[in-house]
Amino acid sequence: MNFLKYRDNLLYLENASIEKIAKKNVTPFYLYSFKQLEKNFTYFKHTFASTNPTICFAVKSNPNLTFLKKLRNLGSGADVVSMGELQLALKAGIHPSKIVFSGVGKTNEELTFAITKKILLINTESENEIDEIIKIAKNKKVKVAIGIRINPDIAAKTNKKISTGKKSDKFGISINHCEAIFNKYKLNKFISIQAISVHIGSQIKNINPFEKTLKVVDLFLKKLKQKNIKINYLDIGGGMGIPYSKSETIFNLTKYGKLVEKFNSHHHLKIIFEPGRYISANTGLLVARVVYIKKTKSINFVILDAGMNDLMRPALYDAKHEVIPVRKNNKKSSNLIEFVGPICESTDRFITYKKYQHLKQGDLVCFTNVGAYGRSLSSTYNIRPLAGELAVQNTSYKIIRPRQKLKDLIK
Ligand code: PLP
């Protein structure tokens, strides 16, 4: 997080004191840096400049409306996976010609809406879905542009729970089946297969799985060429990983840029990316307060007012988010410490440290790199209101989504 710094032992995001913001807002809350968002998006665009891709931000990683408007202003499109995300992207002013729709279970209602809005591509994931689109298109007397999501049967070498490109995963269609689909539908009057899409997983830190995927795509495109079948787009999905701690490696985006450039020098396709985490993860913090410290012989549990309902990734994927103090001190805690939440589940635990500074009731801490799959995965489990979302603005902040009101949750 480039804009997160201590000044005189106090934590600042850009030029705003987090302690000051926490005095005026109920914790826990998410706090974003739009400067970081702009830096990330610009860097991504710049790195792939030679292939001039359409960058469709994966809305699922951060579906905040103000966040999306900021991305729209930077030139982003959207990758959506539901009616809700599609409507949100449109509300943010993202042009339908920059929206792609992914997902294995799009309903008739969702497909109809997407067709009516004339979005760039519906990336289909089964023959059943294609037939459903044909039915709708026939009814409306239109021709619909679709993509076929292939399943390249490649291990993304990431957490199993966020891997999507093996044949045992529910996503995409096998290469053999894709060939049959192209043969079956190439002359269809109601659909035009314009794209191949692929997305093999998330938080991928090594270039190899992407390289292997492009090889599979390359072979498939050559087969299509032999049959005189032309497509216009390759949607390469997202999945680029980020370092969640200082010791983690950084994904080599420049190398990926060169790889895609070389690939496309043979195929001359319009390239689409669907990055989520790479654009949004390091834009956000979750600010929480210490409710109690429960000391045992071997460990001190630091019980926060943020729980797994506010930040699900550790419980869901064993993900680790560093927790840093808002006010630094030089006193050391004598015991092992574990940050946990208040939820009635044993998986409501975040991270353990052998050494940490002394903490006391009421102290503030921040979870770092939670701008992706943070607030978007949160729930109201245990009847806890959804956390507010704030963005820093110079030395101050603005509320970009208010904390959910308890009275709205219990009505
Ligand atoms: N595209 C699709 C189809 C996805 O399923 C996902 C994430 O699950 C993404 C893009 C975004 O992935 P990431 O946030 O890893 O870039």
Tab-separated table of C-alpha atoms and ligand atoms in Angstrom:
chain	number	residue	atom	x	y	z
A	1	MET	CA	0.000	0.000	0.000
A	2	ASN	CA	2.041	2.942	-1.340
A	3	PHE	CA	0.132	5.647	0.479
A	4	LEU	CA	0.127	4.079	3.951
A	5	LYS	CA	2.766	5.667	6.192
A	6	TYR	CA	3.586	6.345	9.841
A	7	ARG	CA	4.254	9.948	10.816
A	8	ASP	CA	5.393	10.447	14.403
A	9	ASN	CA	4.182	6.913	15.182
A	10	LEU	CA	0.676	7.629	13.879
A	11	LEU	CA	-0.704	5.856	10.819
A	12	TYR	CA	-1.809	7.897	7.812
A	13	LEU	CA	-3.476	6.860	4.579
A	14	GLU	CA	-2.420	9.529	2.071
A	15	ASN	CA	-2.566	12.665	4.266
A	16	ALA	CA	-5.395	11.586	6.518
A	17	SER	CA	-4.871	10.461	10.106
A	18	ILE	CA	-6.680	7.170	10.653
A	19	GLU	CA	-7.028	7.878	14.353
A	20	LYS	CA	-8.828	11.131	13.561
A	21	ILE	CA	-11.195	9.394	11.140
A	22	ALA	CA	-11.920	6.667	13.712
A	23	LYS	CA	-12.954	9.300	16.252
A	24	LYS	CA	-15.878	10.231	14.009
A	25	ASN	CA	-16.890	6.831	12.622
A	26	VAL	CA	-18.039	3.584	14.176
A	27	THR	CA	-15.479	0.807	13.818
A	28	PRO	CA	-15.010	-1.467	12.010
A	29	PHE	CA	-14.989	0.437	8.721
A	30	TYR	CA	-13.294	0.075	5.353
A	31	LEU	CA	-11.056	2.935	4.283
A	32	TYR	CA	-9.834	3.331	0.696
A	33	SER	CA	-7.209	5.359	-1.122
A	34	PHE	CA	-8.386	6.461	-4.570
A	35	LYS	CA	-4.860	7.652	-5.302
A	36	GLN	CA	-3.775	4.024	-4.981
A	37	LEU	CA	-6.674	2.917	-7.192
A	38	GLU	CA	-5.618	5.351	-9.902
A	39	LYS	CA	-1.977	4.282	-9.595
A	40	ASN	CA	-2.899	0.602	-9.948
A	41	PHE	CA	-5.216	1.074	-12.907
A	42	THR	CA	-2.780	3.356	-14.717
A	43	TYR	CA	0.099	0.935	-14.136
A	44	PHE	CA	-1.973	-1.982	-15.453
A	45	LYS	CA	-3.033	-0.055	-18.549
A	46	HIS	CA	0.492	1.147	-19.167
A	47	THR	CA	1.999	-2.348	-18.823
A	48	PHE	CA	-0.317	-3.792	-21.464
A	49	ALA	CA	-0.303	-0.674	-23.658
A	50	SER	CA	1.163	-2.470	-26.674
A	51	THR	CA	-1.869	-4.774	-26.916
A	52	ASN	CA	-4.320	-1.966	-26.068
A	53	PRO	CA	-6.737	-4.188	-24.138
A	54	THR	CA	-10.223	-3.442	-22.874
A	55	ILE	CA	-9.797	-3.610	-19.100
A	56	CYS	CA	-12.976	-4.914	-17.505
A	57	PHE	CA	-12.600	-4.536	-13.748
A	58	ALA	CA	-13.964	-7.600	-11.900
A	59	VAL	CA	-16.798	-5.928	-10.001
A	60	LYS	CA	-17.073	-8.825	-7.547
A	61	SER	CA	-13.769	-7.813	-5.960
A	62	ASN	CA	-15.096	-4.384	-4.969
A	63	PRO	CA	-18.636	-3.424	-5.923
A	64	ASN	CA	-18.692	0.004	-4.288
A	65	LEU	CA	-20.506	2.489	-6.573
A	66	THR	CA	-18.088	5.393	-5.985
A	67	PHE	CA	-15.153	3.036	-6.502
A	68	LEU	CA	-16.660	1.938	-9.828
A	69	LYS	CA	-17.321	5.532	-10.908
A	70	LYS	CA	-13.683	6.331	-10.241
A	71	LEU	CA	-12.648	3.368	-12.387
A	72	ARG	CA	-15.066	4.397	-15.150
A	73	ASN	CA	-13.433	7.834	-15.199
A	74	LEU	CA	-10.075	6.122	-15.630
A	75	GLY	CA	-11.454	4.263	-18.674
A	76	SER	CA	-12.328	0.924	-17.120
A	77	GLY	CA	-15.015	-1.459	-18.256
A	78	ALA	CA	-16.584	-4.119	-16.045
A	79	ASP	CA	-16.669	-7.871	-15.664
A	80	VAL	CA	-19.950	-8.781	-13.964
A	81	VAL	CA	-21.423	-12.050	-12.729
A	82	SER	CA	-25.006	-11.208	-11.778
A	83	MET	CA	-27.943	-8.922	-12.554
A	84	GLY	CA	-26.967	-6.895	-9.489
A	85	GLU	CA	-23.388	-6.344	-10.642
A	86	LEU	CA	-24.548	-5.556	-14.171
A	87	GLN	CA	-27.028	-2.938	-12.933
A	88	LEU	CA	-24.395	-1.469	-10.614
A	89	ALA	CA	-21.834	-1.194	-13.426
A	90	LEU	CA	-24.420	0.568	-15.620
A	91	LYS	CA	-25.357	2.866	-12.739
A	92	ALA	CA	-21.673	3.755	-12.381
A	93	GLY	CA	-21.836	4.951	-15.984
A	94	ILE	CA	-19.790	2.132	-17.505
A	95	HIS	CA	-20.773	1.835	-21.154
A	96	PRO	CA	-22.420	-1.493	-22.139
A	97	SER	CA	-19.814	-1.835	-24.898
A	98	LYS	CA	-17.226	-2.303	-22.126
A	99	ILE	CA	-19.123	-4.868	-20.060
A	100	VAL	CA	-18.606	-8.642	-20.133
A	101	PHE	CA	-20.830	-11.079	-18.258
A	102	SER	CA	-19.307	-14.257	-16.759
A	103	GLY	CA	-20.673	-17.040	-14.568
A	104	VAL	CA	-21.992	-20.592	-14.840
A	105	GLY	CA	-25.581	-19.931	-13.768
A	106	LYS	CA	-26.929	-16.857	-15.525
A	107	THR	CA	-30.699	-17.029	-15.416
A	108	ASN	CA	-33.107	-16.277	-18.268
A	109	GLU	CA	-33.930	-12.958	-16.572
A	110	GLU	CA	-30.255	-12.026	-16.319
A	111	LEU	CA	-29.498	-13.032	-19.909
A	112	THR	CA	-32.548	-11.148	-21.210
A	113	PHE	CA	-31.451	-8.000	-19.386
A	114	ALA	CA	-27.879	-8.290	-20.696
A	115	ILE	CA	-29.151	-8.797	-24.263
A	116	THR	CA	-31.485	-5.816	-23.982
A	117	LYS	CA	-28.596	-3.653	-22.797
A	118	LYS	CA	-26.392	-4.837	-25.717
A	119	ILE	CA	-23.322	-5.502	-23.577
A	120	LEU	CA	-20.004	-6.347	-25.231
A	121	LEU	CA	-20.042	-10.095	-24.513
A	122	ILE	CA	-21.897	-12.773	-22.654
A	123	ASN	CA	-19.242	-15.340	-21.847
A	124	THR	CA	-21.132	-18.623	-21.903
A	125	GLU	CA	-20.118	-21.629	-19.837
A	126	SER	CA	-22.358	-24.456	-21.115
A	127	GLU	CA	-24.329	-25.608	-24.146
A	128	ASN	CA	-27.502	-25.231	-22.087
A	129	GLU	CA	-26.734	-21.555	-21.572
A	130	ILE	CA	-26.083	-21.025	-25.301
A	131	ASP	CA	-29.481	-22.579	-26.107
A	132	GLU	CA	-31.130	-20.299	-23.555
A	133	ILE	CA	-29.545	-17.261	-25.258
A	134	ILE	CA	-30.741	-18.491	-28.677
A	135	LYS	CA	-34.272	-18.808	-27.309
A	136	ILE	CA	-34.229	-15.221	-26.045
A	137	ALA	CA	-32.585	-13.881	-29.218
A	138	LYS	CA	-35.165	-15.655	-31.418
A	139	ASN	CA	-37.931	-14.075	-29.414
A	140	LYS	CA	-36.400	-10.635	-29.691
A	141	LYS	CA	-35.330	-11.152	-33.315
A	142	VAL	CA	-31.755	-10.135	-32.581
A	143	LYS	CA	-28.286	-11.632	-32.982
A	144	VAL	CA	-26.281	-11.827	-29.778
A	145	ALA	CA	-22.495	-11.646	-29.444
A	146	ILE	CA	-21.221	-14.360	-27.156
A	147	GLY	CA	-17.936	-15.735	-25.918
A	148	ILE	CA	-17.162	-19.323	-25.012
A	149	ARG	CA	-15.284	-19.794	-21.756
A	150	ILE	CA	-12.819	-22.595	-22.201
A	151	ASN	CA	-11.590	-24.811	-19.402
A	152	PRO	CA	-7.912	-25.351	-20.286
A	153	ASP	CA	-7.407	-27.985	-17.560
A	154	ILE	CA	-4.476	-26.135	-16.065
A	155	ALA	CA	-3.512	-25.927	-12.404
A	156	ALA	CA	-3.289	-22.282	-11.416
A	157	LYS	CA	-0.877	-23.156	-8.574
A	158	THR	CA	-2.848	-21.059	-6.151
A	159	ASN	CA	-5.148	-21.854	-3.243
A	160	LYS	CA	-7.387	-24.787	-4.297
A	161	LYS	CA	-10.450	-22.845	-3.238
A	162	ILE	CA	-9.787	-20.071	-5.757
A	163	SER	CA	-8.640	-22.256	-8.630
A	164	THR	CA	-11.056	-22.396	-11.586
A	165	GLY	CA	-9.228	-23.841	-14.614
A	166	LYS	CA	-8.940	-27.597	-13.911
A	167	LYS	CA	-11.328	-30.014	-15.587
A	168	SER	CA	-12.672	-30.925	-12.135
A	169	ASP	CA	-13.789	-27.288	-11.680
A	170	LYS	CA	-17.318	-26.313	-12.693
A	171	PHE	CA	-16.087	-23.417	-14.843
A	172	GLY	CA	-15.720	-23.274	-18.608
A	173	ILE	CA	-16.034	-25.903	-21.323
A	174	SER	CA	-13.370	-28.466	-22.273
A	175	ILE	CA	-11.435	-27.867	-25.489
A	176	ASN	CA	-12.968	-30.896	-27.209
A	177	HIS	CA	-16.455	-29.809	-26.334
A	178	CYS	CA	-15.648	-26.253	-27.472
A	179	GLU	CA	-14.709	-27.558	-30.906
A	180	ALA	CA	-18.037	-29.367	-31.137
A	181	ILE	CA	-19.824	-26.186	-30.048
A	182	PHE	CA	-18.145	-24.083	-32.741
A	183	ASN	CA	-19.135	-26.681	-35.348
A	184	LYS	CA	-22.700	-26.826	-34.101
A	185	TYR	CA	-23.370	-23.099	-33.778
A	186	LYS	CA	-21.146	-21.444	-36.392
A	187	LEU	CA	-24.024	-20.806	-38.781
A	188	ASN	CA	-26.630	-20.017	-36.145
A	189	LYS	CA	-28.731	-16.951	-36.992
A	190	PHE	CA	-29.188	-15.778	-33.423
A	191	ILE	CA	-25.713	-15.920	-31.953
A	192	SER	CA	-22.301	-14.981	-33.190
A	193	ILE	CA	-19.373	-16.521	-31.331
A	194	GLN	CA	-17.029	-13.581	-31.113
A	195	ALA	CA	-14.704	-14.576	-28.311
A	196	ILE	CA	-12.887	-17.173	-26.331
A	197	SER	CA	-12.589	-16.415	-22.661
A	198	VAL	CA	-10.541	-18.079	-19.992
A	199	HIS	CA	-9.972	-17.487	-16.284
A	200	ILE	CA	-7.950	-20.077	-14.400
A	201	GLY	CA	-8.081	-18.763	-10.851
A	202	SER	CA	-7.162	-15.971	-8.516
A	203	GLN	CA	-4.085	-14.787	-6.562
A	204	ILE	CA	-1.718	-16.405	-9.110
A	205	LYS	CA	1.821	-15.247	-8.423
A	206	ASN	CA	3.712	-17.191	-11.052
A	207	ILE	CA	3.624	-16.559	-14.788
A	208	ASN	CA	3.805	-20.276	-15.742
A	209	PRO	CA	0.085	-21.114	-15.467
A	210	PHE	CA	-0.700	-18.102	-17.681
A	211	GLU	CA	1.941	-19.179	-20.166
A	212	LYS	CA	0.493	-22.696	-20.290
A	213	THR	CA	-3.009	-21.308	-20.717
A	214	LEU	CA	-1.961	-19.172	-23.667
A	215	LYS	CA	-0.394	-22.257	-25.271
A	216	VAL	CA	-3.700	-24.113	-24.989
A	217	VAL	CA	-5.523	-21.104	-26.441
A	218	ASP	CA	-2.945	-20.822	-29.233
A	219	LEU	CA	-3.493	-24.446	-30.293
A	220	PHE	CA	-7.232	-24.022	-30.184
A	221	LEU	CA	-7.132	-20.846	-32.275
A	222	LYS	CA	-5.000	-22.633	-34.868
A	223	LYS	CA	-7.619	-25.391	-35.069
A	224	LEU	CA	-10.340	-22.795	-35.591
A	225	LYS	CA	-8.283	-21.146	-38.309
A	226	GLN	CA	-7.947	-24.451	-40.150
A	227	LYS	CA	-11.719	-24.610	-40.190
A	228	ASN	CA	-11.943	-21.034	-41.381
A	229	ILE	CA	-13.633	-19.943	-38.179
A	230	LYS	CA	-12.805	-16.395	-37.120
A	231	ILE	CA	-13.244	-14.777	-33.732
A	232	ASN	CA	-12.547	-11.191	-32.718
A	233	TYR	CA	-11.752	-11.251	-29.016
A	234	LEU	CA	-9.675	-13.120	-26.498
A	235	ASP	CA	-10.786	-12.463	-22.928
A	236	ILE	CA	-7.891	-13.600	-20.705
A	237	GLY	CA	-9.722	-13.066	-17.412
A	238	GLY	CA	-7.962	-11.878	-14.267
A	239	GLY	CA	-6.106	-13.767	-11.574
A	240	MET	CA	-2.907	-11.737	-11.228
A	241	GLY	CA	-1.735	-12.033	-7.632
A	242	ILE	CA	-0.524	-9.403	-5.198
A	243	PRO	CA	1.857	-9.651	-2.205
A	244	TYR	CA	-0.126	-9.727	1.041
A	245	SER	CA	3.036	-9.305	3.135
A	246	LYS	CA	6.522	-7.893	2.619
A	247	SER	CA	8.070	-11.363	2.353
A	248	GLU	CA	5.806	-12.458	-0.525
A	249	THR	CA	6.930	-12.334	-4.141
A	250	ILE	CA	5.490	-9.839	-6.570
A	251	PHE	CA	3.775	-11.021	-9.750
A	252	ASN	CA	5.769	-9.947	-12.786
A	253	LEU	CA	3.181	-7.964	-14.725
A	254	THR	CA	5.761	-6.664	-17.213
A	255	LYS	CA	6.673	-10.223	-18.184
A	256	TYR	CA	2.990	-11.048	-18.593
A	257	GLY	CA	2.605	-7.957	-20.771
A	258	LYS	CA	5.388	-9.174	-23.067
A	259	LEU	CA	3.910	-12.675	-23.169
A	260	VAL	CA	0.501	-11.388	-24.248
A	261	GLU	CA	2.084	-9.049	-26.782
A	262	LYS	CA	4.027	-11.930	-28.363
A	263	PHE	CA	0.956	-14.166	-28.368
A	264	ASN	CA	-1.131	-11.531	-30.060
A	265	SER	CA	1.444	-10.708	-32.686
A	266	HIS	CA	0.354	-14.054	-34.226
A	267	HIS	CA	-3.372	-13.796	-33.627
A	268	HIS	CA	-4.271	-10.090	-33.870
A	269	LEU	CA	-7.248	-10.329	-31.557
A	270	LYS	CA	-8.867	-7.652	-29.423
A	271	ILE	CA	-7.694	-8.472	-25.921
A	272	ILE	CA	-9.877	-8.206	-22.828
A	273	PHE	CA	-8.665	-8.455	-19.231
A	274	GLU	CA	-10.794	-8.938	-16.129
A	275	PRO	CA	-8.498	-7.954	-13.254
A	276	GLY	CA	-10.000	-7.635	-9.781
A	277	ARG	CA	-7.525	-8.106	-6.953
A	278	TYR	CA	-4.584	-6.560	-8.834
A	279	ILE	CA	-6.496	-3.293	-9.157
A	280	SER	CA	-8.386	-3.160	-5.880
A	281	ALA	CA	-6.656	-5.182	-3.120
A	282	ASN	CA	-4.090	-2.695	-1.904
A	283	THR	CA	-6.467	0.258	-2.054
A	284	GLY	CA	-8.215	-0.663	1.192
A	285	LEU	CA	-7.836	-1.026	4.952
A	286	LEU	CA	-10.234	-2.394	7.512
A	287	VAL	CA	-10.004	-0.276	10.664
A	288	ALA	CA	-10.958	-2.106	13.860
A	289	ARG	CA	-10.795	-1.548	17.592
A	290	VAL	CA	-9.602	-3.828	20.373
A	291	VAL	CA	-12.641	-4.811	22.457
A	292	TYR	CA	-10.866	-7.055	24.977
A	293	ILE	CA	-7.568	-8.791	25.523
A	294	LYS	CA	-7.958	-12.275	26.908
A	295	LYS	CA	-4.733	-13.522	28.421
A	296	THR	CA	-3.953	-17.224	28.760
A	297	LYS	CA	-0.684	-18.912	29.733
A	298	SER	CA	0.425	-19.513	26.174
A	299	ILE	CA	-1.378	-16.866	24.111
A	300	ASN	CA	-3.111	-13.507	24.355
A	301	PHE	CA	-6.270	-13.328	22.285
A	302	VAL	CA	-6.784	-9.798	21.005
A	303	ILE	CA	-10.542	-9.650	20.453
A	304	LEU	CA	-11.458	-7.070	17.823
A	305	ASP	CA	-14.780	-5.491	16.919
A	306	ALA	CA	-14.232	-6.778	13.342
A	307	GLY	CA	-15.194	-10.382	12.746
A	308	MET	CA	-15.222	-12.930	9.960
A	309	ASN	CA	-18.490	-11.398	8.817
A	310	ASP	CA	-16.546	-8.181	8.027
A	311	LEU	CA	-13.504	-9.910	6.549
A	312	MET	CA	-14.249	-13.420	5.378
A	313	ARG	CA	-11.050	-14.337	3.519
A	314	PRO	CA	-9.097	-15.721	6.496
A	315	ALA	CA	-11.969	-18.034	7.505
A	316	LEU	CA	-12.857	-18.940	3.920
A	317	TYR	CA	-9.442	-19.394	2.319
A	318	ASP	CA	-6.968	-19.336	5.219
A	319	ALA	CA	-5.847	-16.010	3.788
A	320	LYS	CA	-3.522	-13.869	5.880
A	321	HIS	CA	-3.969	-10.125	6.172
A	322	GLU	CA	-1.362	-8.263	8.201
A	323	VAL	CA	-2.725	-6.315	11.154
A	324	ILE	CA	-0.848	-3.120	12.007
A	325	PRO	CA	-1.339	-0.690	14.901
A	326	VAL	CA	-2.709	2.782	14.227
A	327	ARG	CA	-0.533	4.224	17.012
A	328	LYS	CA	2.925	2.668	17.325
A	329	ASN	CA	4.664	2.225	20.681
A	330	ASN	CA	7.941	0.713	21.856
A	331	LYS	CA	6.525	-1.601	24.508
A	332	LYS	CA	6.542	-5.298	23.608
A	333	SER	CA	3.882	-7.859	24.315
A	334	SER	CA	5.424	-10.751	26.291
A	335	ASN	CA	3.181	-13.469	24.864
A	336	LEU	CA	2.216	-14.896	21.496
A	337	ILE	CA	-0.784	-12.905	20.293
A	338	GLU	CA	-3.671	-13.864	18.054
A	339	PHE	CA	-6.107	-11.391	16.525
A	340	VAL	CA	-9.615	-12.832	16.597
A	341	GLY	CA	-13.146	-11.536	16.036
A	342	PRO	CA	-16.268	-11.589	18.207
A	343	ILE	CA	-18.218	-14.152	16.124
A	344	CYS	CA	-19.382	-17.455	17.601
A	345	GLU	CA	-17.267	-19.604	15.271
A	346	SER	CA	-13.819	-21.070	15.879
A	347	THR	CA	-12.779	-20.021	12.370
A	348	ASP	CA	-13.269	-16.384	13.372
A	349	ARG	CA	-9.536	-15.860	13.727
A	350	PHE	CA	-7.257	-13.714	11.627
A	351	ILE	CA	-3.533	-13.890	12.280
A	352	THR	CA	-0.970	-14.804	14.972
A	353	TYR	CA	2.235	-12.939	15.838
A	354	LYS	CA	5.158	-14.144	17.966
A	355	LYS	CA	6.100	-10.573	18.687
A	356	TYR	CA	3.847	-7.555	18.673
A	357	GLN	CA	3.726	-4.219	20.372
A	358	HIS	CA	1.783	-3.816	23.593
A	359	LEU	CA	-1.945	-3.396	22.937
A	360	LYS	CA	-4.773	-2.437	25.248
A	361	GLN	CA	-8.557	-2.200	25.201
A	362	GLY	CA	-9.724	0.565	22.848
A	363	ASP	CA	-6.590	0.607	20.667
A	364	LEU	CA	-7.057	0.838	16.919
A	365	VAL	CA	-5.553	-1.533	14.359
A	366	CYS	CA	-5.804	-1.900	10.579
A	367	PHE	CA	-6.024	-4.964	8.362
A	368	THR	CA	-4.062	-4.222	5.206
A	369	ASN	CA	-4.762	-5.081	1.542
A	370	VAL	CA	-8.471	-5.678	2.019
A	371	GLY	CA	-9.758	-3.656	-0.965
A	372	ALA	CA	-10.528	-6.864	-2.906
A	373	TYR	CA	-12.972	-9.494	-1.645
A	374	GLY	CA	-13.149	-7.613	1.669
A	375	ARG	CA	-16.383	-5.692	2.056
A	376	SER	CA	-17.778	-7.563	-0.975
A	377	LEU	CA	-17.602	-10.939	0.800
A	378	SER	CA	-18.914	-9.640	4.106
A	379	SER	CA	-22.205	-10.701	5.635
A	380	THR	CA	-24.536	-9.849	8.474
A	381	TYR	CA	-23.900	-13.143	10.292
A	382	ASN	CA	-24.724	-12.892	14.013
A	383	ILE	CA	-26.939	-9.906	13.050
A	384	ARG	CA	-24.034	-7.542	12.688
A	385	PRO	CA	-24.498	-4.528	10.398
A	386	LEU	CA	-22.334	-4.314	7.275
A	387	ALA	CA	-19.346	-2.040	7.832
A	388	GLY	CA	-19.263	1.467	6.382
A	389	GLU	CA	-16.950	2.350	3.505
A	390	LEU	CA	-14.930	5.559	3.499
A	391	ALA	CA	-12.388	7.059	1.130
A	392	VAL	CA	-9.664	9.460	2.183
A	393	GLN	CA	-9.737	12.911	0.646
A	394	ASN	CA	-6.651	15.040	1.303
A	395	THR	CA	-6.411	15.286	5.082
A	396	SER	CA	-10.016	14.204	5.551
A	397	TYR	CA	-12.412	11.563	4.225
A	398	LYS	CA	-15.808	11.030	2.684
A	399	ILE	CA	-18.305	8.286	3.377
A	400	ILE	CA	-18.847	6.335	0.165
A	401	ARG	CA	-21.277	3.821	1.652
A	402	PRO	CA	-22.663	4.345	5.146
A	403	ARG	CA	-22.539	1.631	7.744
A	404	GLN	CA	-25.715	-0.445	7.642
A	405	LYS	CA	-28.178	0.581	10.352
A	406	LEU	CA	-29.040	-2.054	12.914
A	407	LYS	CA	-32.687	-0.982	12.773
A	408	ASP	CA	-32.737	-1.839	9.039
A	409	LEU	CA	-31.250	-5.218	9.770
A	410	ILE	CA	-33.801	-6.204	12.400
A	411	LYS	CA	-36.981	-4.895	10.803
B	1	PLP	N1	-12.958	-13.039	-14.052
B	1	PLP	C1	-13.648	-14.100	-13.574
B	1	PLP	C2	-14.496	-14.878	-14.511
B	1	PLP	C3	-13.560	-14.448	-12.216
B	1	PLP	O1	-14.236	-15.499	-11.750
B	1	PLP	C4	-12.733	-13.663	-11.364
B	1	PLP	C5	-12.584	-13.985	-9.949
B	1	PLP	O2	-13.039	-14.919	-9.400
B	1	PLP	C6	-12.057	-12.565	-11.909
B	1	PLP	C7	-12.184	-12.291	-13.253
B	1	PLP	C8	-11.179	-11.688	-11.079
B	1	PLP	O3	-10.123	-12.381	-10.514
B	1	PLP	P1	-8.958	-11.623	-9.765
B	1	PLP	O4	-9.557	-10.791	-8.700
B	1	PLP	O5	-8.095	-12.686	-9.223
B	1	PLP	O6	-8.241	-10.793	-10.782
